[in-house]
Coordinates of C-alpha atoms in Angstrom, one line a residue:
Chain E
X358 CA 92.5 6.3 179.6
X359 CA 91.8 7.3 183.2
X360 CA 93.2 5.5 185.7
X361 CA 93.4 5.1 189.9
X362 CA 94.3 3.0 192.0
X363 CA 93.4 1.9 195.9
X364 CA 96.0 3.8 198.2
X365 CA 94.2 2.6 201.4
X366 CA 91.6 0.2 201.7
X367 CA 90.2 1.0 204.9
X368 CA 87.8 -1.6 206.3
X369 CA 85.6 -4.5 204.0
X370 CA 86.4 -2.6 200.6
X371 CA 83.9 -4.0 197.5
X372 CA 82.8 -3.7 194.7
X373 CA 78.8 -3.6 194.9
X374 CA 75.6 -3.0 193.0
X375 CA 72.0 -3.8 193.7
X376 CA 72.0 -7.4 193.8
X377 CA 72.8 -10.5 191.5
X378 CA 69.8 -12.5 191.6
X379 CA 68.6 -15.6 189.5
X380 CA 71.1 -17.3 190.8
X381 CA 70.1 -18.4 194.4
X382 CA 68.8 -22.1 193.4
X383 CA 72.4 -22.4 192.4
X384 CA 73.8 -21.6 195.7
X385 CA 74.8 -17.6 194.7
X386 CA 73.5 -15.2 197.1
X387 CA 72.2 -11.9 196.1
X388 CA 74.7 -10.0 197.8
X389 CA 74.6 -5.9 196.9
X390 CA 74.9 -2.9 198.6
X391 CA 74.0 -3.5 202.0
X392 CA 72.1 0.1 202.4
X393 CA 70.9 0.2 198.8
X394 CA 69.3 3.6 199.3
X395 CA 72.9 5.4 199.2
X396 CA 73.1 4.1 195.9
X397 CA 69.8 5.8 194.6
X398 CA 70.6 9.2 196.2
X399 CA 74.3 9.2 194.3
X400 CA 72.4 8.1 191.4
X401 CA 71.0 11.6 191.2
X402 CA 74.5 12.9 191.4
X403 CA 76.6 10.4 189.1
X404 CA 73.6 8.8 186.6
X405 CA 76.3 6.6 184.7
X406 CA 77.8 4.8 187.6
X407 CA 77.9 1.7 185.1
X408 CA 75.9 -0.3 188.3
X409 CA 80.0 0.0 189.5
X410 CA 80.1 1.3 193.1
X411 CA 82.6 0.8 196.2
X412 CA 81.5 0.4 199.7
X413 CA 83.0 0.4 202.4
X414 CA 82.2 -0.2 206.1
X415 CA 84.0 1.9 209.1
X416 CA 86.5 3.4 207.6
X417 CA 86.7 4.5 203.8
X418 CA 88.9 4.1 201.4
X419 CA 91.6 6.9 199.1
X420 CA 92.1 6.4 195.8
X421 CA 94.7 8.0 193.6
X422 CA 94.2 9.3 190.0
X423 CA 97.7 8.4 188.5
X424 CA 96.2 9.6 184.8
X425 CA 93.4 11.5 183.1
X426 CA 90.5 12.3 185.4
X427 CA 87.4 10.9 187.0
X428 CA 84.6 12.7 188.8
X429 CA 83.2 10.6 192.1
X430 CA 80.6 11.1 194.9
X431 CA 80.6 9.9 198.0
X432 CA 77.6 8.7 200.3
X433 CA 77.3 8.3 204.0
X434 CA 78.2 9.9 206.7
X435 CA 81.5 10.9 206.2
X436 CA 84.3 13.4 206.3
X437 CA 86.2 13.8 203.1
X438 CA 89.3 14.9 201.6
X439 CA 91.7 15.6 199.0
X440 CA 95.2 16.0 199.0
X441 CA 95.6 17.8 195.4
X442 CA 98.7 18.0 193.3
X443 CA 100.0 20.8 194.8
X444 CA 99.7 19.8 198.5
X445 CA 96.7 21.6 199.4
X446 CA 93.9 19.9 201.2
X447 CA 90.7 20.2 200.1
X448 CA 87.4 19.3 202.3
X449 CA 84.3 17.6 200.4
X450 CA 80.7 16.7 201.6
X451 CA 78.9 13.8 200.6
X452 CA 76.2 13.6 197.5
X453 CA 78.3 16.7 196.1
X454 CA 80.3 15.7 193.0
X455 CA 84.3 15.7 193.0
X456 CA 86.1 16.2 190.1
X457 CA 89.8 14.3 190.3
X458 CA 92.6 15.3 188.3
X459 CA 96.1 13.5 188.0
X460 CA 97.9 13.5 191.0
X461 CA 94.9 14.0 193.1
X462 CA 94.1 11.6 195.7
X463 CA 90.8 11.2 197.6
X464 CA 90.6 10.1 201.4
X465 CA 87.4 9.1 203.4
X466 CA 87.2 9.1 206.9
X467 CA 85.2 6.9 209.4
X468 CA 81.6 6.6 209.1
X469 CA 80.2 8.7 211.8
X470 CA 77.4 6.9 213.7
X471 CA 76.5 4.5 210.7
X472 CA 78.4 1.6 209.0
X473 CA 78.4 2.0 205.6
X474 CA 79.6 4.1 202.6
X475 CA 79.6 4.2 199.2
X476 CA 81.5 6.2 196.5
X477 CA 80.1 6.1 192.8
X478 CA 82.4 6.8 190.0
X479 CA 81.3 8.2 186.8
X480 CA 81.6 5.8 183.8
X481 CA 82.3 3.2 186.6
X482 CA 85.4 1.3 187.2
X483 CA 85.9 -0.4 183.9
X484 CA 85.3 -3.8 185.2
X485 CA 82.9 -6.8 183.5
X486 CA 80.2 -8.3 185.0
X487 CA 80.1 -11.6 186.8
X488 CA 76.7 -13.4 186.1
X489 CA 74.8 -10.1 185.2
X490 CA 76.3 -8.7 187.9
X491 CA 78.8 -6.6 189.7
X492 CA 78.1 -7.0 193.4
X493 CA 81.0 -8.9 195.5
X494 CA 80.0 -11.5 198.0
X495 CA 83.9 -12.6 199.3
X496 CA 82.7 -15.2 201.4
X497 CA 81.8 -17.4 197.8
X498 CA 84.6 -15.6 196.0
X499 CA 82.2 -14.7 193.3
X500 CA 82.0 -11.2 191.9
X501 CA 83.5 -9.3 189.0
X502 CA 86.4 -9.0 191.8
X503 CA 85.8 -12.0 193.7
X504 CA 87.5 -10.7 196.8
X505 CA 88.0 -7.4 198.9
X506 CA 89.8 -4.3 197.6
X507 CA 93.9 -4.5 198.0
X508 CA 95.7 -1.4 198.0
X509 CA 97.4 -1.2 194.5
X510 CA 94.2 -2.3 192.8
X511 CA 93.9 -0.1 189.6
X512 CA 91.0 0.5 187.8
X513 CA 91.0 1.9 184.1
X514 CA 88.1 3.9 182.4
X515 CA 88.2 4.4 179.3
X516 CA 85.5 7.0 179.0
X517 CA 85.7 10.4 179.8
X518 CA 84.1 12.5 182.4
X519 CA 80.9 14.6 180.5
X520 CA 81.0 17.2 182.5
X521 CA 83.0 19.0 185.5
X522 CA 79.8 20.7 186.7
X523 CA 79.6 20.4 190.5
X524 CA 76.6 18.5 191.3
X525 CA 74.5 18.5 194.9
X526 CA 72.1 16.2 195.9
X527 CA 70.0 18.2 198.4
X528 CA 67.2 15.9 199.1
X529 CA 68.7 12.9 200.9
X530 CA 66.9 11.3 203.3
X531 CA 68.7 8.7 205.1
X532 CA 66.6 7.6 208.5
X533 CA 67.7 5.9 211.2
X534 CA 65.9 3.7 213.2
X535 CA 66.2 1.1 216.4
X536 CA 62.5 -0.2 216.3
X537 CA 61.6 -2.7 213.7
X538 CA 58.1 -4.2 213.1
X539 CA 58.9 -7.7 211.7
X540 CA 56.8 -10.2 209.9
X541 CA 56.2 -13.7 211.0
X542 CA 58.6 -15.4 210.0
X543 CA 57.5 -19.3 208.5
X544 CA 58.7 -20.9 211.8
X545 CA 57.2 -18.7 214.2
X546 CA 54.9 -21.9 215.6
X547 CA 58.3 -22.6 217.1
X548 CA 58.5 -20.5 219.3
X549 CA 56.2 -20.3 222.6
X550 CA 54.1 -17.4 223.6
X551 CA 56.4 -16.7 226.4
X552 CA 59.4 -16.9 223.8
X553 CA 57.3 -14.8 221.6
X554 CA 56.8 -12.3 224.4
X555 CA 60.6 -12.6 225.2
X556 CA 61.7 -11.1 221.3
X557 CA 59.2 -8.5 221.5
X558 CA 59.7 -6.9 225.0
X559 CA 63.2 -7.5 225.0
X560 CA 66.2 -5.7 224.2
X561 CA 68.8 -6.9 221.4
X562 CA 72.1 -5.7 221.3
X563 CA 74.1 -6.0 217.7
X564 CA 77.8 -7.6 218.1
X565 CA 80.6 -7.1 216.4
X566 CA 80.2 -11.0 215.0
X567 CA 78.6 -9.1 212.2
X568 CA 79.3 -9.0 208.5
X569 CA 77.8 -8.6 205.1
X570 CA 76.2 -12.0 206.0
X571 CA 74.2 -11.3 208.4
X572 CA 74.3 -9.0 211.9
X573 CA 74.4 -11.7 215.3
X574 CA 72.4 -10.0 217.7
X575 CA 72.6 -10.7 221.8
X576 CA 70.0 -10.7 224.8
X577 CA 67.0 -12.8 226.0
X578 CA 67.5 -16.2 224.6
X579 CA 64.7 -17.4 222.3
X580 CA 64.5 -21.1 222.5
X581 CA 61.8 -23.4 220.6
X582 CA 60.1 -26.0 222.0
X583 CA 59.8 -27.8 218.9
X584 CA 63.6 -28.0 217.7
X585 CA 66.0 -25.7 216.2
X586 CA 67.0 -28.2 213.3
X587 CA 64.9 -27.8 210.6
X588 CA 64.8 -29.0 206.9
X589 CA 66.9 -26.3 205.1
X590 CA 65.0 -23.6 203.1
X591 CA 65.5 -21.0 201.0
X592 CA 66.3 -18.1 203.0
X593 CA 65.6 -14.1 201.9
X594 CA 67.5 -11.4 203.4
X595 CA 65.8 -10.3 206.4
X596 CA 65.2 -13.4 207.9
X597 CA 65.6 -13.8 211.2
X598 CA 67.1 -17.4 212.0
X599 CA 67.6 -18.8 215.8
X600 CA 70.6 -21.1 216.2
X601 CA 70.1 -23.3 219.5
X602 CA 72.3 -20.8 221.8
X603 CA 68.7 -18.8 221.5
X604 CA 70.2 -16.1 220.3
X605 CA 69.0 -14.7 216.5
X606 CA 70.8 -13.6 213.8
X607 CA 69.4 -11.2 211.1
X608 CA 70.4 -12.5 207.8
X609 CA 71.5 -9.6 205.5
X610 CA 72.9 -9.2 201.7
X611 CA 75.5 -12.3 201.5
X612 CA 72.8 -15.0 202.8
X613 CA 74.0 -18.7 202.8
X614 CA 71.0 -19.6 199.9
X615 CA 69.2 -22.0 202.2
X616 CA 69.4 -22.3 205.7
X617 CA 68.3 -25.3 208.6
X618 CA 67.5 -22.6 211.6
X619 CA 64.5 -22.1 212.2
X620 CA 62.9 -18.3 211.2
X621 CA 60.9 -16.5 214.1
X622 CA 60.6 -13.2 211.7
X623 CA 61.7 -11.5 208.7
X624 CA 62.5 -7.7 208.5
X625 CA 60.5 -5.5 206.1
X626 CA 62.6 -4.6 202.7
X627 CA 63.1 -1.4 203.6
X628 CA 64.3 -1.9 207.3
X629 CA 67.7 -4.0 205.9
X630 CA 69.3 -1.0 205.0
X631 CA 68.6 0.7 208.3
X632 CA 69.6 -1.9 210.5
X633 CA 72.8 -2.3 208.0
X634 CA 73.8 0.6 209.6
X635 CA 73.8 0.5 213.2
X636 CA 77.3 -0.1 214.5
X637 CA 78.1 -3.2 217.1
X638 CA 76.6 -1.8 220.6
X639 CA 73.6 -0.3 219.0
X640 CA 70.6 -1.6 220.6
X641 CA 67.5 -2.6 218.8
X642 CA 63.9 -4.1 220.0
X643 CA 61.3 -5.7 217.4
X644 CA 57.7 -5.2 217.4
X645 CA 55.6 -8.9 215.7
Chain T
X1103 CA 50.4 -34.7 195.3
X1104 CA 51.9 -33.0 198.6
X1105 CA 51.7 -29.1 197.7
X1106 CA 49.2 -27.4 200.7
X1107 CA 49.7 -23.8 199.7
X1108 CA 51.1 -20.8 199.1
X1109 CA 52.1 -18.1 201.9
X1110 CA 53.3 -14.7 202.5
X1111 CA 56.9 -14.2 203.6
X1112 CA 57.8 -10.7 204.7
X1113 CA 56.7 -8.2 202.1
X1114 CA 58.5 -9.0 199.2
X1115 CA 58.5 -13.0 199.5
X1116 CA 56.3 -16.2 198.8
X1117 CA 56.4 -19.8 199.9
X1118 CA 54.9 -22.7 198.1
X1119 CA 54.5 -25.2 201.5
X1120 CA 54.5 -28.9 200.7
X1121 CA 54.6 -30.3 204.0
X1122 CA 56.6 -31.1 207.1
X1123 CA 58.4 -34.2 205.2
X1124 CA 61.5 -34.8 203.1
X1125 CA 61.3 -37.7 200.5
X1126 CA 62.3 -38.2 196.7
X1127 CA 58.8 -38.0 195.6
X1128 CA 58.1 -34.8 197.5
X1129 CA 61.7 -33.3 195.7
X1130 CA 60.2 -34.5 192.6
X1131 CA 56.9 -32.4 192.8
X1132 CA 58.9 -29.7 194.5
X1133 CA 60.8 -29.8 191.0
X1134 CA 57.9 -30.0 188.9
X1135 CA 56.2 -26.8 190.5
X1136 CA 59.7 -25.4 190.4
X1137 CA 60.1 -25.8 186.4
X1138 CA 56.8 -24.5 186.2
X1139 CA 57.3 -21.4 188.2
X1140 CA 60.3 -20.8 186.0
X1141 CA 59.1 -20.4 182.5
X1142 CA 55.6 -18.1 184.2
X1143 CA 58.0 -14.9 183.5
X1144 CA 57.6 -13.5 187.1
X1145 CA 59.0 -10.4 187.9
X1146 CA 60.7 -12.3 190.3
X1147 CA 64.2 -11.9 191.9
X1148 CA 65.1 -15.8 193.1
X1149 CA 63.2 -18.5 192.9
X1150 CA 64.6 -21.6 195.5
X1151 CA 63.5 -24.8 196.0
X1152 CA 64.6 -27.0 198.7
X1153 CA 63.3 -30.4 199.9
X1154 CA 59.6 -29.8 200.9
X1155 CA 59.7 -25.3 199.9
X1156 CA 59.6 -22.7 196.8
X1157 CA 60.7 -19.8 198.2
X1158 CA 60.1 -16.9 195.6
X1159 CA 61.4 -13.0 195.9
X1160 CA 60.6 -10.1 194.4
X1161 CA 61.7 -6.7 193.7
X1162 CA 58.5 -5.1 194.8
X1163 CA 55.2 -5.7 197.2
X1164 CA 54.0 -4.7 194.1
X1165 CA 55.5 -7.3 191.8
X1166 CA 54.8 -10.3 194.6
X1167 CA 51.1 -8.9 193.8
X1168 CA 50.7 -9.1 190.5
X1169 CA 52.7 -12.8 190.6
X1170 CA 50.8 -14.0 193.0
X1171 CA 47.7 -14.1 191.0
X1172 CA 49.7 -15.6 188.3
X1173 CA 50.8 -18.7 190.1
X1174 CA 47.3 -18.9 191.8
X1175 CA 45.7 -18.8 188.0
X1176 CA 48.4 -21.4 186.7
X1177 CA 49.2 -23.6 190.0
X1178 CA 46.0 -25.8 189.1
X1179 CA 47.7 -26.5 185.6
X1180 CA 50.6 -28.0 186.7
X1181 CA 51.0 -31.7 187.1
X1182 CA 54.0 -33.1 188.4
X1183 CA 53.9 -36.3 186.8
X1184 CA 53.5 -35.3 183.4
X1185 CA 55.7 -32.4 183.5
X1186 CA 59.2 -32.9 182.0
X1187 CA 61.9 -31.6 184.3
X1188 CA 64.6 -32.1 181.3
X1189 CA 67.0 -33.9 184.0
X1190 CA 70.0 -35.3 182.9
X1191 CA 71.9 -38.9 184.5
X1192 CA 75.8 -38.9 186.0
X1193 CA 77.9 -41.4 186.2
X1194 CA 80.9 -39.6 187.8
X1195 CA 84.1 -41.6 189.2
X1196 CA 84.8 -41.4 192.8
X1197 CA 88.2 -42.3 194.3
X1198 CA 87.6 -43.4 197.7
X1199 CA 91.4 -44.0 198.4
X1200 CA 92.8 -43.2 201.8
X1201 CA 94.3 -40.1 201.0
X1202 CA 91.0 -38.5 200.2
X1203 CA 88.6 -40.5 201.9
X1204 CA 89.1 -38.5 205.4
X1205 CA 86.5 -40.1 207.1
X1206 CA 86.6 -43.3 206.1
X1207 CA 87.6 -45.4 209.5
X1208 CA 85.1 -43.6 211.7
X1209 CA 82.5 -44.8 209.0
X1210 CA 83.8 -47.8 209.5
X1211 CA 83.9 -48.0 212.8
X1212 CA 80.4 -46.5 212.7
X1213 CA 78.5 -49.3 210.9
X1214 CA 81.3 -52.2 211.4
X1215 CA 81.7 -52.2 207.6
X1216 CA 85.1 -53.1 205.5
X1217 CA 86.1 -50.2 203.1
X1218 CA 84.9 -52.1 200.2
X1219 CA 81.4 -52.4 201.5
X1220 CA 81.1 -48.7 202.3
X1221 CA 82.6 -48.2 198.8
X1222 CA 79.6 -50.7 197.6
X1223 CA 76.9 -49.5 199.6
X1224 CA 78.0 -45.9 198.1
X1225 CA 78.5 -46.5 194.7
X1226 CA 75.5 -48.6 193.9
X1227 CA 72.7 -46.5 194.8
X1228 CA 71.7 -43.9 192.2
X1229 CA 70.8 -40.6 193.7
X1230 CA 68.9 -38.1 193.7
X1231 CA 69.9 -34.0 193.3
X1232 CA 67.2 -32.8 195.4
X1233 CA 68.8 -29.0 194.9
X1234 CA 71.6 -26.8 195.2
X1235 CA 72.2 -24.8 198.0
X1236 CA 74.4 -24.1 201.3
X1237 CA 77.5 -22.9 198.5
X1238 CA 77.3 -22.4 195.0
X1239 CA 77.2 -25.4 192.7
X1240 CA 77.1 -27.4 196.2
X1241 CA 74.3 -30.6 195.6
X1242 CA 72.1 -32.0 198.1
X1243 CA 72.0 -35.7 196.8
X1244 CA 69.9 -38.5 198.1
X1245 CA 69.8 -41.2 199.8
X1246 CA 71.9 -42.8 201.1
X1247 CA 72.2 -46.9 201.5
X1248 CA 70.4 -47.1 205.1
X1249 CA 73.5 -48.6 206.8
X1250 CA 75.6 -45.4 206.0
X1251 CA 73.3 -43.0 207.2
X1252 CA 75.6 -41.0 209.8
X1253 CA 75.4 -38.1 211.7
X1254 CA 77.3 -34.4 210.6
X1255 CA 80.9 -34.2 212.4
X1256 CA 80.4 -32.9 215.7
X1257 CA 82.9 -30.4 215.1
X1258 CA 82.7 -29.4 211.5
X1259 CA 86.4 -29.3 209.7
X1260 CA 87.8 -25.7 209.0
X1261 CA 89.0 -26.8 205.1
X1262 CA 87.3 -29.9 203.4
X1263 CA 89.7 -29.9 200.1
X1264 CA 87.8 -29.1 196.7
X1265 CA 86.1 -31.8 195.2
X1266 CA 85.3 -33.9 197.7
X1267 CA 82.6 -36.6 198.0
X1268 CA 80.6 -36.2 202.0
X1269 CA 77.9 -38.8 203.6
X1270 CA 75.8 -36.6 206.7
X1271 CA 72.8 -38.2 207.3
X1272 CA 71.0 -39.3 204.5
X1273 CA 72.2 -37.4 202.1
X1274 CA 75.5 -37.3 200.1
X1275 CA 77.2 -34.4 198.1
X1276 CA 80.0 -32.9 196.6
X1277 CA 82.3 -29.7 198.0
X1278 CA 82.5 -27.9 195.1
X1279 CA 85.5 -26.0 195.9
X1280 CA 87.6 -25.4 199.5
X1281 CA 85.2 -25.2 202.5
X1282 CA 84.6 -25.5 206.7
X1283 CA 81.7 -28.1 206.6
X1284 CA 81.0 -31.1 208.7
X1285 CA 80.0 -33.9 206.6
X1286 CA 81.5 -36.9 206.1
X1287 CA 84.1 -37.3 203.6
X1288 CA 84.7 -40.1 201.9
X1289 CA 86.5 -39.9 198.7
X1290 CA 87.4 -36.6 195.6
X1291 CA 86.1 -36.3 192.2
X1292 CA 89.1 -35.9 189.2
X1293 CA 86.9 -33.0 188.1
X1294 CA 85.4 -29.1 189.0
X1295 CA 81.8 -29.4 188.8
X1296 CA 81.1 -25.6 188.9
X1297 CA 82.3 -22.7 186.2
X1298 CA 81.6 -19.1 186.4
X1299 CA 82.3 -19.2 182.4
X1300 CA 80.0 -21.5 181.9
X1301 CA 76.2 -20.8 181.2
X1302 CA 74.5 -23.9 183.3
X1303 CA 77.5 -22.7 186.2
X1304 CA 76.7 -25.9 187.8
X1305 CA 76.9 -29.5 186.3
X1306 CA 74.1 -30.6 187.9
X1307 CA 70.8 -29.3 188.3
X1308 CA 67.8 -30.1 190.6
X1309 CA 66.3 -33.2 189.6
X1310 CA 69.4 -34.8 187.8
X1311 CA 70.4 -38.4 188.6
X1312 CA 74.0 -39.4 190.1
X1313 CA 75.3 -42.7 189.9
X1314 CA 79.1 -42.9 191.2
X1315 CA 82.0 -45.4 190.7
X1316 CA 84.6 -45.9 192.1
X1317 CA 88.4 -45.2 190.7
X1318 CA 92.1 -45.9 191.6
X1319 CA 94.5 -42.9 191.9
X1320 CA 96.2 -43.6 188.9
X1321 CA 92.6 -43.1 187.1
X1322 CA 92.3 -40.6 189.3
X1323 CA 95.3 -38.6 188.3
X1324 CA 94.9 -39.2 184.8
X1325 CA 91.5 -37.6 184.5
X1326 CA 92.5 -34.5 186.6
X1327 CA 95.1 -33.7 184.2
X1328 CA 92.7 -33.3 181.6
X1329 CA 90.9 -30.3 183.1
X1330 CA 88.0 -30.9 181.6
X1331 CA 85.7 -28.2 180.7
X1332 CA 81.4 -28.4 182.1
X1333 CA 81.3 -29.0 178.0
X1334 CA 83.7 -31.6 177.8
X1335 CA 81.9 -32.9 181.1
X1336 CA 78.8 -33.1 180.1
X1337 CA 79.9 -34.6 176.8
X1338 CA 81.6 -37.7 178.7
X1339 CA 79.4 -38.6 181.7
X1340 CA 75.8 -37.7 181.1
X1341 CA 73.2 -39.3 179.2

């Protein structure tokens, strides 16, 4: 058996994978890793992450290998460390394999200019699935650890690592981006040309009201002339809902399943993950 | 027949549009299409209905594609009023005693009705579960007798206990487990009505019919001890 356990949580600690879905008419959200493509590039480090991967937002966790061994990766951008056995402190870079022996414990530092980060773990964390699915969303309580991280978690694995081959992932491509080309969203008729004009030529700003459910965004007020009570709808991630302060919030990986505000845009799949990661203050503008 | 059509949401999303309006017949062909959609074998990630949408997702632009000519080849097949939506019919106990029924008075007040007629009004309608949505298991059921139609809270409460039975508008519905909401609540069910451990997850589906009445505590009490499983549950109050 090899066995660690959480030492410090750091900030929003989950267990995540790429989504439970079938389950949204029943009020589950899809939840996941909210940048899904750090997932893919420690894929090519750690293949057999058993779907099993923490992320954390800010500031990252350590874990402590109290028996056996495990081999991790970390993605993001990140500075990270080990305190071995013997005292001595070793530095690591991200989408490089780290092999962890007893006694060994693994710190990660603050996210530098992004939110989140992710660690795979060979063989994953040993845990069961919660309807078909790993991911965590702590606002329902549902996932195969229906809450955040606590230090003193433990996780046992009974597998052992394959290989202690140091891997590098050398292709990761992680862009950033502030400019987002939207889709209509299915209330758009909403919203008047001028308010129309307003979202496009306007300024957001991303405040720290943000979570895994979705990131509240301030600057020119977007209000509809028709009403901003509608009949509630399946929502997607993406969506961009406007409460009747005016003021839009981009609905991300934990989604409440259907929603009554009405939707001005949606993001494009792909932009999600990139706007995941720009920290409160970051400044954004959409283009319809 | 109230479906218009199906549009594009973002890149990886569809919307089957069935109007501006919300009404049990509309639910019912929203249902119809819905249990349809189901058993196409999309490549789809979610499929949601809600009172007058379907709003389908995918994993790929690609996937939405190939669906999307799917549904357009099938959607002239379906017909709601033959189709069988396998619903099933509650008769779940209420107790609308003071200690759960938090809202009661302002209802009261509200309509100028005694407790008894609220309880009345309440319990002798049979709903409707037009879907499941805003938590899991959480069901949208409708509606309402017309005098107890009442607006959402003005400030929604931080903790509605687990269980409980809510009036907003003209729907009613069941919390079901600890949550900030603002509807109006008006008495607790002696039972869970959602199970991670269990296959269906929630007791009841879109489509299924809900007929309360009402209990004392003491009935209330002794039911709750029994901790009945969704098994035992569906054993003992549908048909």
């Amino acid at each position: 058996m090899n066995t660690f356990t959480i030492t410090r949580t750091g900030t929003y600690l989950t267990v995540q994978d790429f989504g439970r879905y079938h389950y949204q008419h029943l009020g589950i959200s899809p939840s996941g890793a909210m940048d899904p493509r750090i997932l893919k590039e420690l894929e090519k480090v750690i293949p057999q992450h058993a779907n099993q991967f923490l992320e954390f937002a800010y500031v990252g966790p350590s874990l402590k290998v109290s028996a056996g061994a495990i081999r991790v990766c970390v993605g993001g951008d990140c500075n990270i460390f080990v305190q071995k056995n013997n005292n001595t402190q070793i530095e690591h870079q991200p989408y490089t394999s780290i092999n962890l022996f007893e006694g060994d414990e693994l710190t990660v530092y603050n996210t530098i200019d992004s939110v989140f980060g992710y660690i795979a773990i060979e063989n994953g964390l040993g845990l069961e699935p919660c309807l078909n699915s790993f991911a965590t969303d702590t606002k329902a309580n549902i996932g195969s650890i229906n809450r955040p991280l606590q230090i003193g978690d433990t996780f046992n694995i009974k597998e052992d690592v394959s290989s202690w081959k140091v891997v590098f992932n050398e292709t990761v491509n992680i862009e950033k981006q502030n400019n987002f080309k939207v889709y209509p969203g299915p209330q758009l008729n909403y919203f008047s040309d001028l308010a129309l004009q307003s979202f496009v030529s306007s300024t957001y700003t991303i405040t720290t009201q943000s979570d895994r459910m979705g990131l509240r965004l301030q600057g020119a007020p977007l209000i509809s002339h028709i009403s901003h009570d509608i009949l509630s709808e399946g929502i997607l991630p993406g969506c961009i809902q406007v409460p009747s302060n005016g003021q839009p919030i981009v609905l991300m990986r934990d989604i409440p399943c259907t929603g009554g505000y009405p939707k001005i845009a949606i993001l494009a799949s792909e932009d999600i993950a990139k706007i995941a990661q720009l920290p409160p203050g970051s400044h954004i503008n959409f283009d319809l | 027949m109230y479906f218009k059509e199906i549009i594009l949401y973002g890149d990886r999303g569809l919307i089957l549009d069935f109007g501006q309006q919300s009404s049990k017949s509309i639910s019912q062909e929203v249902n119809a299409y819905y249990h349809h959609l189901k058993v196409l074998g999309l490549s789809s990630t979610n499929i949601v209905p809600s009172f007058n949408k379907i709003v389908i997702s995918f994993y790929s632009e690609v996937d939405r594609k190939q669906s999307l000519n799917k549904i357009q080849q099938e959607i002239s097949q379906i017909n709601p009023s033959t189709t069988k939506q396998n619903q099933s019919t509650w008769t779940i106990p209420v107790c609308y005693e003071d200690s759960f029924a938090l809202d009661m008075q302002r209802i009261q007040e509200l309509h100028d009705l005694t407790k008894e007629e609220v309880i009345q009004l309440h319990s002798n309608t049979t709903y409707y579960t037009y879907y499941i949505g805003f938590m899991p298991g959480f069901p949208y059921l409708g509606d309402i007798h017309p005098s107890l139609i009442t607006p959402r809270l003005e400030s929604p409460r931080i903790q509605i206990p687990a269980r409980s039975v809510g009036i907003a508008k003209e729907h009613t519905c069941i919390y079901p487990k600890v949550s900030p909401g603002g509807w109006n609540i008006i008495g607790q069910v002696p039972f869970n009505l959602f199970s991670l451990e269990h296959p269906r997850t929630s007791l009841f589906l879109p489509g299924d019919e809900i007929k309360f009445h009402a209990i004392n505590q003491k009935e209330f009490e002794r039911i709750q001890k029994k901790d009945l499983s969704i098994d035992s549950l569906i054993k003992e109050y549908a048909s």
